[in-house]
Short mmCIF file of C-alpha atoms in Angstrom, two decimals:
data_model
loop_
_atom_site.label_atom_id
_atom_site.label_comp_id
_atom_site.label_asym_id
_atom_site.label_seq_id
_atom_site.Cartn_x
_atom_site.Cartn_y
_atom_site.Cartn_z
CA MET P 538 9.38 0.84 34.73
CA ASN P 539 7.81 0.10 38.09
CA TRP P 540 4.75 -1.83 36.93
CA LEU P 541 3.47 -2.30 40.48
CA LEU P 542 3.17 1.44 41.03
CA LEU P 543 1.79 1.96 37.53
CA GLY P 544 -0.70 -0.84 38.09
CA LEU P 545 -1.95 0.63 41.33
CA ALA P 546 -2.33 4.00 39.68
CA ALA P 547 -4.14 2.45 36.74
CA LEU P 548 -6.55 0.60 38.99
CA SER P 549 -7.70 3.86 40.50
CA HIS P 550 -8.91 4.89 37.03
CA MET P 551 -10.27 1.46 35.98
CA ALA P 552 -12.28 0.45 39.03
CA VAL P 553 -15.37 -0.24 36.91
CA SER P 554 -13.56 -1.04 33.67
CA LEU P 555 -15.29 -4.39 33.07
CA ASP P 556 -18.86 -3.55 32.13
CA ASN P 557 -19.80 -6.01 29.40
CA GLY P 558 -22.90 -7.62 30.92
CA LEU P 559 -21.58 -11.10 30.12
CA ALA P 560 -21.19 -14.36 32.05
CA ARG P 561 -24.17 -13.73 34.31
CA THR P 562 -24.05 -17.49 34.79
CA PRO P 563 -20.92 -19.60 34.30
CA PRO P 564 -20.02 -19.68 30.59
CA MET P 565 -20.29 -22.96 28.71
CA GLY P 566 -18.46 -24.13 25.62
CA TRP P 567 -15.51 -26.01 24.17
CA MET P 568 -11.78 -25.26 24.15
CA ALA P 569 -8.95 -26.93 22.28
CA TRP P 570 -6.14 -27.02 24.81
CA GLU P 571 -6.33 -30.07 27.06
CA ARG P 572 -7.34 -32.47 24.30
CA PHE P 573 -5.38 -31.11 21.32
CA ARG P 574 -2.63 -29.05 23.00
CA CYS P 575 -0.19 -27.35 20.61
CA ASN P 576 -0.33 -29.88 17.81
CA VAL P 577 0.75 -27.92 14.73
CA ASN P 578 1.81 -30.95 12.69
CA CYS P 579 -0.91 -30.89 10.05
CA LYS P 580 1.26 -32.84 7.60
CA ASP P 581 1.36 -36.01 9.71
CA ASP P 582 -1.75 -35.48 11.83
CA PRO P 583 -4.20 -33.41 9.78
CA ASP P 584 -7.27 -34.50 11.73
CA ASN P 585 -5.98 -33.36 15.12
CA CYS P 586 -3.72 -30.38 14.49
CA ILE P 587 -4.70 -26.85 15.56
CA SER P 588 -6.33 -25.59 12.37
CA GLU P 589 -9.48 -24.04 11.02
CA ASN P 590 -10.66 -27.49 9.93
CA LEU P 591 -10.47 -28.82 13.49
CA ILE P 592 -12.28 -25.81 14.94
CA LYS P 593 -15.00 -25.96 12.29
CA GLN P 594 -15.56 -29.65 12.94
CA MET P 595 -15.91 -29.04 16.67
CA ALA P 596 -18.38 -26.23 15.99
CA ASP P 597 -20.36 -28.52 13.66
CA ARG P 598 -20.62 -31.18 16.33
CA MET P 599 -21.63 -28.68 19.01
CA ALA P 600 -24.48 -27.46 16.82
CA ALA P 601 -25.61 -30.88 15.60
CA ASP P 602 -25.22 -33.08 18.67
CA GLY P 603 -27.22 -31.18 21.26
CA PHE P 604 -24.45 -29.26 22.98
CA LYS P 605 -25.57 -25.86 21.71
CA ASP P 606 -29.15 -26.58 22.76
CA ALA P 607 -27.89 -27.54 26.24
CA GLY P 608 -26.15 -24.16 26.64
CA TYR P 609 -22.63 -24.78 25.38
CA GLU P 610 -21.95 -21.80 23.15
CA TYR P 611 -18.27 -20.76 23.02
CA VAL P 612 -15.95 -22.48 20.53
CA SER P 613 -12.49 -21.44 21.65
CA ILE P 614 -9.04 -21.82 20.17
CA ASP P 615 -6.22 -21.89 22.68
CA ASP P 616 -2.51 -21.30 22.01
CA CYS P 617 -0.67 -22.04 18.73
CA TRP P 618 -3.05 -20.50 16.19
CA PHE P 619 -0.63 -17.66 15.46
CA ALA P 620 1.88 -16.92 12.77
CA SER P 621 5.34 -16.57 14.29
CA GLU P 622 5.41 -12.80 13.62
CA ARG P 623 2.96 -9.92 13.52
CA ASP P 624 2.15 -8.38 10.13
CA SER P 625 3.70 -5.19 8.75
CA ASN P 626 1.12 -3.10 10.63
CA GLY P 627 1.88 -4.78 13.93
CA ARG P 628 -1.34 -6.78 13.96
CA LEU P 629 -1.64 -10.41 14.98
CA GLN P 630 -2.13 -12.87 12.16
CA PRO P 631 -2.93 -16.58 12.09
CA ASP P 632 -0.70 -19.24 10.64
CA SER P 633 -1.58 -19.02 6.95
CA THR P 634 -1.18 -22.74 6.30
CA ARG P 635 -3.38 -23.95 9.13
CA PHE P 636 -5.87 -21.05 8.97
CA PRO P 637 -5.88 -20.13 5.27
CA SER P 638 -9.31 -18.46 5.40
CA GLY P 639 -8.30 -16.14 8.23
CA MET P 640 -9.85 -15.56 11.63
CA LYS P 641 -12.70 -13.32 10.50
CA ALA P 642 -13.95 -16.07 8.21
CA LEU P 643 -13.61 -18.65 10.97
CA GLY P 644 -15.59 -16.45 13.34
CA ASP P 645 -18.28 -15.98 10.70
CA TYR P 646 -18.53 -19.76 10.26
CA ILE P 647 -18.99 -20.26 14.00
CA HIS P 648 -21.54 -17.45 14.24
CA LYS P 649 -23.64 -18.90 11.41
CA LEU P 650 -24.07 -22.00 13.55
CA GLY P 651 -25.47 -19.87 16.36
CA LEU P 652 -22.30 -20.23 18.42
CA LYS P 653 -19.67 -17.82 19.74
CA PHE P 654 -16.00 -17.48 18.82
CA GLY P 655 -13.27 -17.67 21.47
CA ILE P 656 -9.57 -16.97 21.06
CA TYR P 657 -6.36 -17.02 23.10
CA GLU P 658 -3.59 -14.52 23.77
CA ASP P 659 -1.04 -13.78 26.49
CA ILE P 660 -0.37 -10.68 28.58
CA GLY P 661 3.40 -11.12 28.18
CA THR P 662 5.90 -10.72 25.37
CA LYS P 663 5.13 -14.24 24.14
CA THR P 664 2.43 -16.85 24.60
CA CYS P 665 3.25 -19.91 26.64
CA ALA P 666 4.12 -21.71 23.39
CA GLY P 667 6.32 -18.84 22.18
CA TYR P 668 4.03 -16.96 19.78
CA PRO P 669 3.60 -13.15 19.82
CA GLY P 670 2.11 -11.86 23.09
CA SER P 671 0.06 -8.73 23.71
CA TYR P 672 2.71 -6.84 25.67
CA ASN P 673 2.87 -3.29 24.23
CA HIS P 674 0.02 -4.18 21.83
CA ILE P 675 -2.99 -4.33 24.13
CA GLU P 676 -5.28 -1.83 22.39
CA LEU P 677 -4.31 -3.00 18.91
CA ASP P 678 -4.94 -6.63 19.80
CA ALA P 679 -8.27 -5.88 21.44
CA GLN P 680 -9.43 -4.06 18.32
CA THR P 681 -8.11 -6.86 16.11
CA PHE P 682 -10.14 -9.39 18.06
CA ALA P 683 -13.24 -7.21 17.80
CA ASP P 684 -12.69 -6.84 14.04
CA TRP P 685 -12.55 -10.63 13.74
CA GLY P 686 -15.84 -11.04 15.61
CA VAL P 687 -14.30 -12.62 18.71
CA ASP P 688 -16.75 -13.20 21.58
CA MET P 689 -14.35 -14.53 24.23
CA LEU P 690 -10.70 -13.84 25.02
CA LYS P 691 -8.57 -16.07 27.23
CA LEU P 692 -5.51 -14.05 28.28
CA ASP P 693 -2.69 -16.16 29.69
CA GLY P 694 0.18 -14.98 31.89
CA CYS P 695 3.43 -16.38 30.49
CA TYR P 696 6.54 -14.28 29.76
CA ALA P 697 5.49 -11.38 31.98
CA ASN P 698 6.73 -9.96 35.25
CA ALA P 699 4.20 -10.68 37.97
CA SER P 700 4.13 -7.02 38.93
CA TYR P 701 2.85 -6.22 35.42
CA TYR P 702 -0.40 -8.17 35.87
CA ALA P 703 -2.00 -5.44 37.99
CA TYR P 704 -1.59 -3.09 35.04
CA GLY P 705 -1.85 -5.39 32.02
CA TYR P 706 -5.00 -7.34 32.83
CA PRO P 707 -7.11 -4.26 33.70
CA ALA P 708 -5.67 -2.50 30.64
CA MET P 709 -6.93 -5.28 28.39
CA ALA P 710 -10.36 -5.15 30.06
CA LYS P 711 -10.53 -1.44 29.31
CA ALA P 712 -9.34 -1.98 25.74
CA LEU P 713 -11.94 -4.68 25.11
CA ASN P 714 -14.70 -2.40 26.36
CA LYS P 715 -13.38 0.41 24.19
CA THR P 716 -13.96 -1.68 21.05
CA GLY P 717 -17.71 -1.62 21.70
CA ARG P 718 -17.97 -5.36 21.10
CA PRO P 719 -19.05 -7.54 24.05
CA ILE P 720 -16.13 -9.93 24.61
CA MET P 721 -16.20 -12.29 27.57
CA TYR P 722 -12.85 -11.93 29.33
CA SER P 723 -10.99 -14.88 30.86
CA CYS P 724 -7.88 -13.97 32.86
CA SER P 725 -5.05 -16.13 34.18
CA TRP P 726 -3.91 -13.42 36.58
CA PRO P 727 -4.35 -15.32 39.88
CA ALA P 728 -2.82 -18.53 38.50
CA TYR P 729 0.62 -16.91 38.38
CA ILE P 730 0.86 -15.13 41.74
CA SER P 731 0.59 -15.77 45.46
CA ASN P 732 -2.21 -14.18 47.49
CA PRO P 733 -4.20 -12.93 44.49
CA PRO P 734 -6.32 -9.80 45.07
CA TYR P 735 -9.56 -11.51 44.10
CA ASP P 736 -11.78 -8.53 44.80
CA VAL P 737 -9.71 -6.48 42.33
CA ILE P 738 -9.50 -9.29 39.78
CA ALA P 739 -13.29 -9.64 39.86
CA GLU P 740 -13.64 -6.00 38.88
CA HIS P 741 -11.77 -6.60 35.62
CA CYS P 742 -12.34 -10.21 34.55
CA ASN P 743 -15.46 -12.30 33.89
CA ILE P 744 -13.72 -15.56 34.78
CA TRP P 745 -10.22 -16.32 35.98
CA ARG P 746 -8.00 -19.35 36.19
CA ASN P 747 -6.49 -19.78 39.65
CA TYR P 748 -4.72 -23.14 39.55
CA GLY P 749 -2.42 -25.09 37.26
CA ASP P 750 -3.57 -26.59 33.96
CA ILE P 751 -5.79 -29.62 34.30
CA GLN P 752 -4.30 -32.90 33.08
CA ASP P 753 -6.14 -35.99 31.90
CA ASN P 754 -5.85 -37.98 35.13
CA TRP P 755 -7.67 -38.25 38.45
CA ASP P 756 -4.73 -36.96 40.49
CA SER P 757 -4.98 -33.66 38.60
CA VAL P 758 -8.75 -33.39 38.95
CA SER P 759 -8.70 -34.29 42.63
CA SER P 760 -5.93 -31.76 43.33
CA ILE P 761 -8.15 -29.05 41.83
CA ILE P 762 -11.11 -30.24 43.90
CA ASN P 763 -8.93 -30.06 47.02
CA HIS P 764 -7.75 -26.56 46.11
CA TYR P 765 -11.33 -25.39 45.72
CA GLY P 766 -12.35 -27.18 48.90
CA ASP P 767 -9.50 -25.64 50.90
CA ASN P 768 -10.46 -22.18 49.58
CA ALA P 769 -7.35 -20.81 51.27
CA ASP P 770 -7.53 -17.39 49.61
CA LYS P 771 -11.30 -17.13 50.20
CA PHE P 772 -11.87 -16.90 46.45
CA ALA P 773 -15.23 -18.68 46.66
CA GLU P 774 -16.73 -15.62 48.30
CA VAL P 775 -15.94 -13.46 45.26
CA ALA P 776 -17.90 -15.57 42.78
CA ALA P 777 -21.10 -13.91 41.56
CA PRO P 778 -22.95 -13.24 38.30
CA GLY P 779 -20.41 -11.86 35.84
CA GLN P 780 -17.38 -13.04 37.85
CA PHE P 781 -16.49 -16.70 38.39
CA ASN P 782 -13.51 -18.79 39.43
CA ASP P 783 -12.37 -21.19 36.71
CA PRO P 784 -10.94 -24.59 37.76
CA ASP P 785 -10.17 -25.35 34.08
CA GLU P 786 -11.64 -27.51 31.36
CA LEU P 787 -13.95 -30.51 31.56
CA ILE P 788 -12.05 -33.63 30.46
CA ILE P 789 -15.13 -35.84 30.43
CA GLY P 790 -14.86 -38.19 27.45
CA ASP P 791 -11.07 -38.12 27.22
CA PHE P 792 -8.74 -40.96 28.17
CA GLY P 793 -7.62 -40.70 31.78
CA LEU P 794 -10.74 -40.82 33.97
CA THR P 795 -13.21 -43.55 34.84
CA TYR P 796 -16.95 -43.19 34.38
CA ASP P 797 -17.34 -42.38 38.09
CA GLN P 798 -14.64 -39.72 37.82
CA TRP P 799 -16.38 -38.16 34.80
CA ARG P 800 -19.51 -37.83 36.95
CA ALA P 801 -17.46 -36.46 39.83
CA GLN P 802 -15.97 -33.70 37.72
CA MET P 803 -19.34 -32.69 36.30
CA ALA P 804 -20.95 -32.68 39.76
CA LEU P 805 -18.18 -30.72 41.48
CA TRP P 806 -17.88 -28.17 38.66
CA ALA P 807 -21.63 -27.62 39.07
CA ILE P 808 -21.19 -27.09 42.81
CA PHE P 809 -18.28 -24.70 42.17
CA ALA P 810 -20.34 -22.51 39.80
CA ALA P 811 -17.48 -23.17 37.38
CA PRO P 812 -17.37 -22.50 33.66
CA LEU P 813 -18.33 -25.68 31.80
CA ILE P 814 -15.72 -25.61 29.04
CA MET P 815 -15.26 -29.02 27.45
CA SER P 816 -11.95 -30.15 26.00
CA VAL P 817 -12.72 -33.38 24.21
CA ASP P 818 -12.88 -34.68 20.66
CA LEU P 819 -16.56 -34.13 19.92
CA ARG P 820 -16.25 -36.17 16.72
CA ASN P 821 -15.57 -39.36 18.69
CA MET P 822 -17.63 -39.17 21.84
CA ASP P 823 -18.38 -41.93 24.31
CA SER P 824 -22.15 -42.06 24.67
CA GLU P 825 -21.99 -42.06 28.48
CA ALA P 826 -19.70 -39.03 28.47
CA THR P 827 -22.18 -37.24 26.22
CA LYS P 828 -25.04 -38.03 28.60
CA ILE P 829 -23.08 -36.58 31.52
CA LEU P 830 -22.15 -33.40 29.65
CA LEU P 831 -25.75 -32.90 28.49
CA ASN P 832 -27.43 -33.69 31.82
CA LYS P 833 -30.02 -30.95 32.19
CA ASN P 834 -30.38 -31.30 35.94
CA VAL P 835 -26.67 -30.94 36.64
CA ILE P 836 -26.37 -28.06 34.17
CA ALA P 837 -29.27 -26.35 35.96
CA VAL P 838 -27.32 -26.50 39.23
CA ASN P 839 -24.27 -25.06 37.51
CA GLN P 840 -26.29 -22.30 35.85
CA ASP P 841 -28.25 -21.29 38.94
CA PRO P 842 -28.79 -17.52 38.61
CA LEU P 843 -27.79 -16.75 42.19
CA GLY P 844 -24.23 -17.36 41.02
CA LYS P 845 -22.96 -18.39 44.43
CA GLN P 846 -20.03 -20.81 44.57
CA GLY P 847 -20.37 -23.92 46.68
CA VAL P 848 -17.99 -24.70 49.52
CA ARG P 849 -16.69 -27.80 51.25
CA ILE P 850 -18.34 -28.40 54.61
CA TYR P 851 -16.77 -31.75 55.57
CA LYS P 852 -13.56 -33.66 54.88
CA ASP P 853 -11.95 -36.80 56.22
CA THR P 854 -9.56 -39.34 54.71
CA SER P 855 -12.33 -40.93 52.64
CA ILE P 856 -15.17 -38.47 52.14
CA GLN P 857 -15.63 -34.84 51.20
CA THR P 858 -18.97 -33.04 51.27
CA PHE P 859 -19.74 -29.84 49.39
CA ARG P 860 -22.81 -27.60 49.59
CA ARG P 861 -24.02 -24.87 47.27
CA GLU P 862 -26.76 -22.35 47.97
CA LEU P 863 -29.12 -21.89 45.04
CA LYS P 864 -31.88 -19.44 44.23
CA ASP P 865 -35.04 -19.37 46.39
CA GLY P 866 -33.40 -21.23 49.26
CA ASN P 867 -32.72 -24.36 47.21
CA MET P 868 -29.57 -26.31 47.99
CA ALA P 869 -27.26 -28.68 46.14
CA VAL P 870 -25.01 -31.15 47.95
CA ALA P 871 -22.23 -33.31 46.51
CA ILE P 872 -20.68 -36.18 48.44
CA LEU P 873 -17.37 -37.35 46.99
CA ARG P 874 -15.48 -40.49 47.93
CA THR P 875 -11.72 -39.98 47.66
CA SER P 876 -10.46 -43.28 49.10
CA LYS P 877 -9.42 -45.99 46.66
CA GLY P 878 -11.52 -48.84 47.81
CA PRO P 879 -11.59 -51.69 47.13
CA THR P 880 -15.41 -51.91 47.17
CA PRO P 881 -18.41 -49.56 47.21
CA ALA P 882 -18.99 -47.99 50.61
CA ARG P 883 -22.26 -47.14 52.35
CA LEU P 884 -22.69 -43.68 53.84
CA ASP P 885 -25.55 -42.49 56.07
CA ARG P 886 -25.91 -38.76 56.63
CA SER P 887 -28.71 -36.61 58.02
CA LEU P 888 -29.67 -33.47 56.13
CA LYS P 889 -28.36 -31.52 59.11
CA ASP P 890 -24.97 -33.21 58.63
CA LEU P 891 -25.09 -32.08 55.00
CA GLY P 892 -25.71 -28.47 55.99
CA LEU P 893 -29.46 -28.42 55.39
CA SER P 894 -31.26 -27.23 58.49
CA ALA P 895 -32.88 -23.88 57.69
CA ALA P 896 -36.24 -25.28 56.54
CA VAL P 897 -38.81 -27.44 58.30
CA SER P 898 -38.34 -30.03 55.57
CA TYR P 899 -36.86 -30.41 52.12
CA ASP P 900 -38.03 -32.16 48.97
CA CYS P 901 -34.83 -33.84 47.79
CA TYR P 902 -33.86 -35.35 44.45
CA GLU P 903 -30.87 -37.29 43.17
CA THR P 904 -29.69 -34.82 40.57
CA PHE P 905 -28.27 -36.91 37.73
CA GLN P 906 -31.40 -39.04 37.30
CA GLY P 907 -33.89 -36.60 38.79
CA LYS P 908 -35.23 -39.32 41.09
CA PHE P 909 -37.27 -38.16 44.06
CA ILE P 910 -35.58 -39.17 47.32
CA GLY P 911 -38.20 -37.94 49.73
CA SER P 912 -39.59 -35.09 51.77
CA LEU P 913 -37.07 -34.99 54.58
CA SER P 914 -36.64 -33.13 57.83
CA PRO P 915 -33.15 -31.98 58.84
CA ASP P 916 -32.86 -35.01 61.16
CA ASP P 917 -33.77 -37.55 58.46
CA GLU P 918 -30.93 -39.54 56.97
CA VAL P 919 -29.99 -40.16 53.36
CA THR P 920 -28.22 -43.43 52.54
CA VAL P 921 -25.86 -43.50 49.57
CA TRP P 922 -23.38 -45.97 48.12
CA LEU P 923 -20.15 -44.55 46.74
CA ASN P 924 -17.70 -46.31 44.45
CA PRO P 925 -13.98 -45.96 45.17
CA ALA P 926 -11.80 -43.08 43.94
CA GLY P 927 -14.35 -40.63 42.61
CA GLY P 928 -17.75 -42.07 43.42
CA THR P 929 -20.08 -39.09 43.79
CA TYR P 930 -23.64 -38.49 44.91
CA LEU P 931 -25.25 -35.21 43.85
CA MET P 932 -28.49 -34.14 45.50
CA THR P 933 -30.73 -31.11 45.01
CA CYS P 934 -33.14 -30.08 47.75
CA HIS P 935 -36.00 -27.56 47.78
CA PRO P 936 -37.21 -26.06 51.07
CA ASN P 937 -40.68 -27.03 52.15
CA PRO P 938 -42.48 -25.03 54.86
CA LYS P 939 -44.53 -28.10 55.80
CA PRO P 940 -43.26 -30.98 57.94
CA ASN P 941 -42.04 -33.99 56.00
CA ALA P 942 -44.96 -35.97 54.69
CA ARG P 943 -43.08 -39.02 53.50
CA THR P 944 -39.63 -40.46 53.24
CA ASN P 945 -38.22 -42.55 50.45
CA VAL P 946 -34.62 -43.27 51.43
#
């Protein structure tokens, strides 16, 4: 079958197929993959294997430790929850040893905590780990997820012909809507193809992965930052309420980043209007990582209702600068040091250099601590010190129609 032709024909009938009213700001939550991967060895590693016990414990911690109150709401299983075969009626079923209560019961548990239930599938014949995919089962799987009380679906792109994506991903969007249950839809469509049609993808998906899986190291995080800064496919322009680019999970609190790099990821994901989906063991959290993840000021930048993605406005061998337009003419700026050191470096930049010149003056604040910097004109300079390899300064500025009254820099 020529899936490309079928996909183009299908798109003509599905142009407004995603109409769920969800993800008006970037979704927030927790996902299993980067931290726990496909660990199915519950015999030798019962505390960390993909199981209902693990997911319940993460949900408990989200509810009890302030994450839910901060806006993190989705508790999402990734790959490897499945039984190896569908049941006699063709429906997906969980591994009965690791999920003995079933998925409906797990969803109910999560919902009772005031949280939302996320699940994983694949558009192809198999998931990336080899479990049953949704190919030829799209409507049945969508209804199964709705019956289980699923609130978010991540649909991966393994074991599928690339020409099938233009049919399969919109078909799942339509099937999810048909269930009548609001299910936030995360696609991996652009991550598997060159020159993704982002305007089309945005019509069918709430969020979409468009780069390789994040790994627990700075090289991986910085490569994603560079991809989003380069913005080669102009995907930043497509981001808006209900439709966001997804640079992958937050790995703040895991093993491979420094404290400065934790802050850098949180700041840049806020600038990118990116989903804030943690992948960390919430049972054993570093207190500083928790503070970063719960920072209300940075979350407010991320959740700005304008929904506009920030862009890189400057890059050299040591420094990158990113700017995001916020509601009511407010602006957020992140300055990232990429060079490795060896010591902290001083940087002096005028607001004009940082892309802030539309107002007579701006009231500016360092975002993480909320400290007032000053009321600055576009020609006034801000002085910052940046640590090597990930040192980041995040600043939020509000336009002021009056000339600058004072400076505190």
